[in-house]
mmCIF file with all atom_site columns, C-alpha atoms in Angstrom:
data_model
loop_
_atom_site.group_PDB
_atom_site.id
_atom_site.type_symbol
_atom_site.label_atom_id
_atom_site.label_alt_id
_atom_site.label_comp_id
_atom_site.label_asym_id
_atom_site.label_entity_id
_atom_site.label_seq_id
_atom_site.pdbx_PDB_ins_code
_atom_site.Cartn_x
_atom_site.Cartn_y
_atom_site.Cartn_z
_atom_site.occupancy
_atom_site.B_iso_or_equiv
_atom_site.pdbx_formal_charge
_atom_site.auth_seq_id
_atom_site.auth_comp_id
_atom_site.auth_asym_id
_atom_site.auth_atom_id
_atom_site.pdbx_PDB_model_num
ATOM 1   C CA . MET R 1 1   ? 101.024 31.934 145.956 1.00 52.00 ? 16  MET R CA 1
ATOM 2   C CA . LYS R 1 2   ? 99.100  33.050 149.284 1.00 46.00 ? 17  LYS R CA 1
ATOM 3   C CA . ALA R 1 3   ? 102.434 32.677 150.356 1.00 44.00 ? 18  ALA R CA 1
ATOM 4   C CA . LYS R 1 4   ? 104.374 34.856 148.199 1.00 45.00 ? 19  LYS R CA 1
ATOM 5   C CA . LEU R 1 5   ? 102.044 38.275 148.811 1.00 38.00 ? 20  LEU R CA 1
ATOM 6   C CA . ILE R 1 6   ? 101.943 37.057 153.336 1.00 39.00 ? 21  ILE R CA 1
ATOM 7   C CA . LYS R 1 7   ? 106.040 37.273 152.726 1.00 42.00 ? 22  LYS R CA 1
ATOM 8   C CA . LEU R 1 8   ? 105.643 40.208 149.643 1.00 39.00 ? 23  LEU R CA 1
ATOM 9   C CA . ALA R 1 9   ? 103.156 42.203 152.640 1.00 40.00 ? 24  ALA R CA 1
ATOM 10  C CA . ALA R 1 10  ? 106.223 40.822 154.883 1.00 38.00 ? 25  ALA R CA 1
ATOM 11  C CA . ALA R 1 11  ? 109.115 43.005 153.546 1.00 40.00 ? 26  ALA R CA 1
ATOM 12  C CA . ALA R 1 12  ? 106.758 45.737 152.148 1.00 40.00 ? 27  ALA R CA 1
ATOM 13  C CA . THR R 1 13  ? 106.262 46.095 156.026 1.00 38.00 ? 28  THR R CA 1
ATOM 14  C CA . LEU R 1 14  ? 109.229 45.877 157.287 1.00 39.00 ? 29  LEU R CA 1
ATOM 15  C CA . ALA R 1 15  ? 110.183 48.367 154.278 1.00 43.00 ? 30  ALA R CA 1
ATOM 16  C CA . LEU R 1 16  ? 108.017 51.000 156.155 1.00 43.00 ? 31  LEU R CA 1
ATOM 17  C CA . GLY R 1 17  ? 108.749 50.894 158.950 1.00 43.00 ? 32  GLY R CA 1
ATOM 18  C CA . VAL R 1 18  ? 112.678 51.376 158.612 1.00 38.00 ? 33  VAL R CA 1
ATOM 19  C CA . SER R 1 19  ? 112.056 54.427 155.944 1.00 37.00 ? 34  SER R CA 1
ATOM 20  C CA . SER R 1 20  ? 110.031 56.322 158.991 1.00 38.00 ? 35  SER R CA 1
ATOM 21  C CA . ALA R 1 21  ? 112.643 55.556 161.564 1.00 37.00 ? 36  ALA R CA 1
ATOM 22  C CA . TRP R 1 22  ? 114.929 57.256 159.307 1.00 39.00 ? 37  TRP R CA 1
ATOM 23  C CA . ALA R 1 23  ? 111.981 60.535 158.298 1.00 43.00 ? 38  ALA R CA 1
ATOM 24  C CA . ALA R 1 24  ? 112.233 60.982 162.232 1.00 55.00 ? 39  ALA R CA 1
ATOM 25  C CA . GLY R 1 25  ? 115.343 62.267 162.234 1.00 72.00 ? 40  GLY R CA 1
ATOM 26  C CA . ILE R 1 26  ? 114.458 65.921 161.144 1.00 88.00 ? 41  ILE R CA 1
ATOM 27  C CA . MET R 1 27  ? 117.652 67.827 159.807 1.00 91.00 ? 42  MET R CA 1
ATOM 28  C CA . HIS R 1 28  ? 117.285 71.566 161.117 1.00 93.00 ? 43  HIS R CA 1
ATOM 29  C CA . GLN R 1 29  ? 119.966 74.266 159.786 1.00 95.00 ? 44  GLN R CA 1
ATOM 30  C CA . GLY R 1 30  ? 120.155 77.860 160.602 1.00 97.00 ? 45  GLY R CA 1
ATOM 31  C CA . GLU R 1 31  ? 122.367 80.354 162.499 1.00 98.00 ? 46  GLU R CA 1
ATOM 32  C CA . VAL R 1 32  ? 124.066 80.944 164.902 1.00 98.00 ? 47  VAL R CA 1
ATOM 33  C CA . VAL R 1 33  ? 122.557 83.619 167.466 1.00 98.00 ? 48  VAL R CA 1
ATOM 34  C CA . ASP R 1 34  ? 123.876 82.661 170.780 1.00 98.00 ? 49  ASP R CA 1
ATOM 35  C CA . THR R 1 35  ? 126.629 80.150 171.511 1.00 98.00 ? 50  THR R CA 1
ATOM 36  C CA . MET R 1 36  ? 128.088 79.092 175.201 1.00 97.00 ? 51  MET R CA 1
ATOM 37  C CA . ASN R 1 37  ? 129.732 75.715 176.983 1.00 96.00 ? 52  ASN R CA 1
ATOM 38  C CA . SER R 1 38  ? 129.131 74.060 179.564 1.00 94.00 ? 53  SER R CA 1
ATOM 39  C CA . GLY R 1 39  ? 130.132 70.871 181.042 1.00 92.00 ? 54  GLY R CA 1
ATOM 40  C CA . GLY R 1 40  ? 131.453 69.355 178.043 1.00 95.00 ? 55  GLY R CA 1
ATOM 41  C CA . TYR R 1 41  ? 128.610 70.464 175.506 1.00 96.00 ? 56  TYR R CA 1
ATOM 42  C CA . THR R 1 42  ? 127.596 73.374 173.392 1.00 97.00 ? 57  THR R CA 1
ATOM 43  C CA . TYR R 1 43  ? 124.493 74.932 173.047 1.00 98.00 ? 58  TYR R CA 1
ATOM 44  C CA . VAL R 1 44  ? 123.277 77.459 170.367 1.00 98.00 ? 59  VAL R CA 1
ATOM 45  C CA . GLN R 1 45  ? 120.408 79.447 169.519 1.00 98.00 ? 60  GLN R CA 1
ATOM 46  C CA . VAL R 1 46  ? 119.092 78.556 165.509 1.00 98.00 ? 61  VAL R CA 1
ATOM 47  C CA . LYS R 1 47  ? 117.518 80.683 163.733 1.00 97.00 ? 62  LYS R CA 1
ATOM 48  C CA . ALA R 1 48  ? 115.929 78.839 161.532 1.00 93.00 ? 63  ALA R CA 1
ATOM 49  C CA . GLU R 1 49  ? 113.665 79.610 158.846 1.00 87.00 ? 64  GLU R CA 1
ATOM 50  C CA . ASP R 1 50  ? 110.372 79.089 160.090 1.00 85.00 ? 65  ASP R CA 1
ATOM 51  C CA . LYS R 1 51  ? 110.978 79.273 164.502 1.00 93.00 ? 66  LYS R CA 1
ATOM 52  C CA . THR R 1 52  ? 114.557 80.576 166.664 1.00 97.00 ? 67  THR R CA 1
ATOM 53  C CA . PHE R 1 53  ? 115.105 77.648 169.279 1.00 97.00 ? 68  PHE R CA 1
ATOM 54  C CA . TRP R 1 54  ? 117.883 76.407 171.243 1.00 98.00 ? 69  TRP R CA 1
ATOM 55  C CA . ALA R 1 55  ? 119.589 73.067 170.905 1.00 97.00 ? 70  ALA R CA 1
ATOM 56  C CA . ALA R 1 56  ? 122.687 71.258 172.371 1.00 97.00 ? 71  ALA R CA 1
ATOM 57  C CA . GLY R 1 57  ? 125.043 68.175 171.739 1.00 96.00 ? 72  GLY R CA 1
ATOM 58  C CA . PRO R 1 58  ? 128.263 67.962 172.440 1.00 96.00 ? 73  PRO R CA 1
ATOM 59  C CA . GLN R 1 59  ? 130.910 70.395 172.302 1.00 97.00 ? 74  GLN R CA 1
ATOM 60  C CA . VAL R 1 60  ? 132.878 71.736 169.186 1.00 97.00 ? 75  VAL R CA 1
ATOM 61  C CA . GLU R 1 61  ? 133.601 74.813 168.268 1.00 96.00 ? 76  GLU R CA 1
ATOM 62  C CA . ILE R 1 62  ? 130.939 78.169 167.587 1.00 96.00 ? 77  ILE R CA 1
ATOM 63  C CA . THR R 1 63  ? 130.466 80.741 167.374 1.00 97.00 ? 78  THR R CA 1
ATOM 64  C CA . LYS R 1 64  ? 127.858 83.966 166.527 1.00 98.00 ? 79  LYS R CA 1
ATOM 65  C CA . GLY R 1 65  ? 127.401 84.464 162.968 1.00 98.00 ? 80  GLY R CA 1
ATOM 66  C CA . ASP R 1 66  ? 127.835 80.505 162.143 1.00 98.00 ? 81  ASP R CA 1
ATOM 67  C CA . THR R 1 67  ? 125.493 78.621 160.279 1.00 98.00 ? 82  THR R CA 1
ATOM 68  C CA . VAL R 1 68  ? 125.001 75.091 162.209 1.00 98.00 ? 83  VAL R CA 1
ATOM 69  C CA . SER R 1 69  ? 123.003 71.870 161.160 1.00 96.00 ? 84  SER R CA 1
ATOM 70  C CA . MET R 1 70  ? 122.271 68.893 162.989 1.00 95.00 ? 85  MET R CA 1
ATOM 71  C CA . ASN R 1 71  ? 120.206 65.633 162.903 1.00 93.00 ? 86  ASN R CA 1
ATOM 72  C CA . GLU R 1 72  ? 116.953 66.356 165.958 1.00 91.00 ? 87  GLU R CA 1
ATOM 73  C CA . GLN R 1 73  ? 117.094 63.591 168.705 1.00 92.00 ? 88  GLN R CA 1
ATOM 74  C CA . MET R 1 74  ? 114.391 64.840 171.175 1.00 93.00 ? 89  MET R CA 1
ATOM 75  C CA . TRP R 1 75  ? 113.334 68.216 172.710 1.00 94.00 ? 90  TRP R CA 1
ATOM 76  C CA . MET R 1 76  ? 112.863 68.508 176.388 1.00 95.00 ? 91  MET R CA 1
ATOM 77  C CA . ASN R 1 77  ? 110.094 71.357 177.727 1.00 96.00 ? 92  ASN R CA 1
ATOM 78  C CA . ASP R 1 78  ? 111.247 73.905 181.177 1.00 96.00 ? 93  ASP R CA 1
ATOM 79  C CA . PHE R 1 79  ? 115.035 71.963 181.168 1.00 96.00 ? 94  PHE R CA 1
ATOM 80  C CA . THR R 1 80  ? 117.473 72.717 183.596 1.00 95.00 ? 95  THR R CA 1
ATOM 81  C CA . SER R 1 81  ? 120.694 73.168 183.074 1.00 94.00 ? 96  SER R CA 1
ATOM 82  C CA . SER R 1 82  ? 122.416 73.249 186.590 1.00 92.00 ? 97  SER R CA 1
ATOM 83  C CA . THR R 1 83  ? 125.810 74.058 185.759 1.00 93.00 ? 98  THR R CA 1
ATOM 84  C CA . LEU R 1 84  ? 124.298 77.017 183.171 1.00 94.00 ? 99  LEU R CA 1
ATOM 85  C CA . ASN R 1 85  ? 122.301 78.552 185.755 1.00 94.00 ? 100 ASN R CA 1
ATOM 86  C CA . LYS R 1 86  ? 119.712 78.397 183.454 1.00 95.00 ? 101 LYS R CA 1
ATOM 87  C CA . THR R 1 87  ? 116.354 76.904 182.601 1.00 97.00 ? 102 THR R CA 1
ATOM 88  C CA . PHE R 1 88  ? 115.030 76.423 178.464 1.00 97.00 ? 103 PHE R CA 1
ATOM 89  C CA . ASP R 1 89  ? 111.144 76.237 177.825 1.00 96.00 ? 104 ASP R CA 1
ATOM 90  C CA . GLU R 1 90  ? 111.885 74.290 174.780 1.00 96.00 ? 105 GLU R CA 1
ATOM 91  C CA . LEU R 1 91  ? 115.609 72.036 174.187 1.00 96.00 ? 106 LEU R CA 1
ATOM 92  C CA . LEU R 1 92  ? 116.659 70.288 170.913 1.00 95.00 ? 107 LEU R CA 1
ATOM 93  C CA . PHE R 1 93  ? 119.128 67.583 172.057 1.00 95.00 ? 108 PHE R CA 1
ATOM 94  C CA . VAL R 1 94  ? 121.762 67.090 169.278 1.00 95.00 ? 109 VAL R CA 1
ATOM 95  C CA . GLY R 1 95  ? 124.682 63.940 168.584 1.00 93.00 ? 110 GLY R CA 1
ATOM 96  C CA . LYS R 1 96  ? 126.844 66.128 166.893 1.00 95.00 ? 111 LYS R CA 1
ATOM 97  C CA . ILE R 1 97  ? 126.580 70.171 165.868 1.00 97.00 ? 112 ILE R CA 1
ATOM 98  C CA . GLU R 1 98  ? 128.461 70.541 162.551 1.00 96.00 ? 113 GLU R CA 1
ATOM 99  C CA . LYS R 1 99  ? 129.601 74.254 161.515 1.00 95.00 ? 114 LYS R CA 1
ATOM 100 C CA . LYS R 1 100 ? 128.390 75.010 157.528 1.00 90.00 ? 115 LYS R CA 1
#
């Protein structure tokens, strides 16, 4: 009986770990306020419900006014794009920018 409880506890711990890993990828959606392509990346300034922020992902065709969604991967502070000659106070890197 004790061995069975240990196995159940281990399975629950593993399941929680997997769930929290999936939960870490927060989905962001909003309207594109500004956009530019450079160096194979698309940079979009997105106005979401609670804030406006810049994000960058693989180059796609996006225009101002489009609604986009993206899965959060990594935030960078004071990121400088040498191809744009621009520093972003805060930039969200994403794997894909998807037009809705």
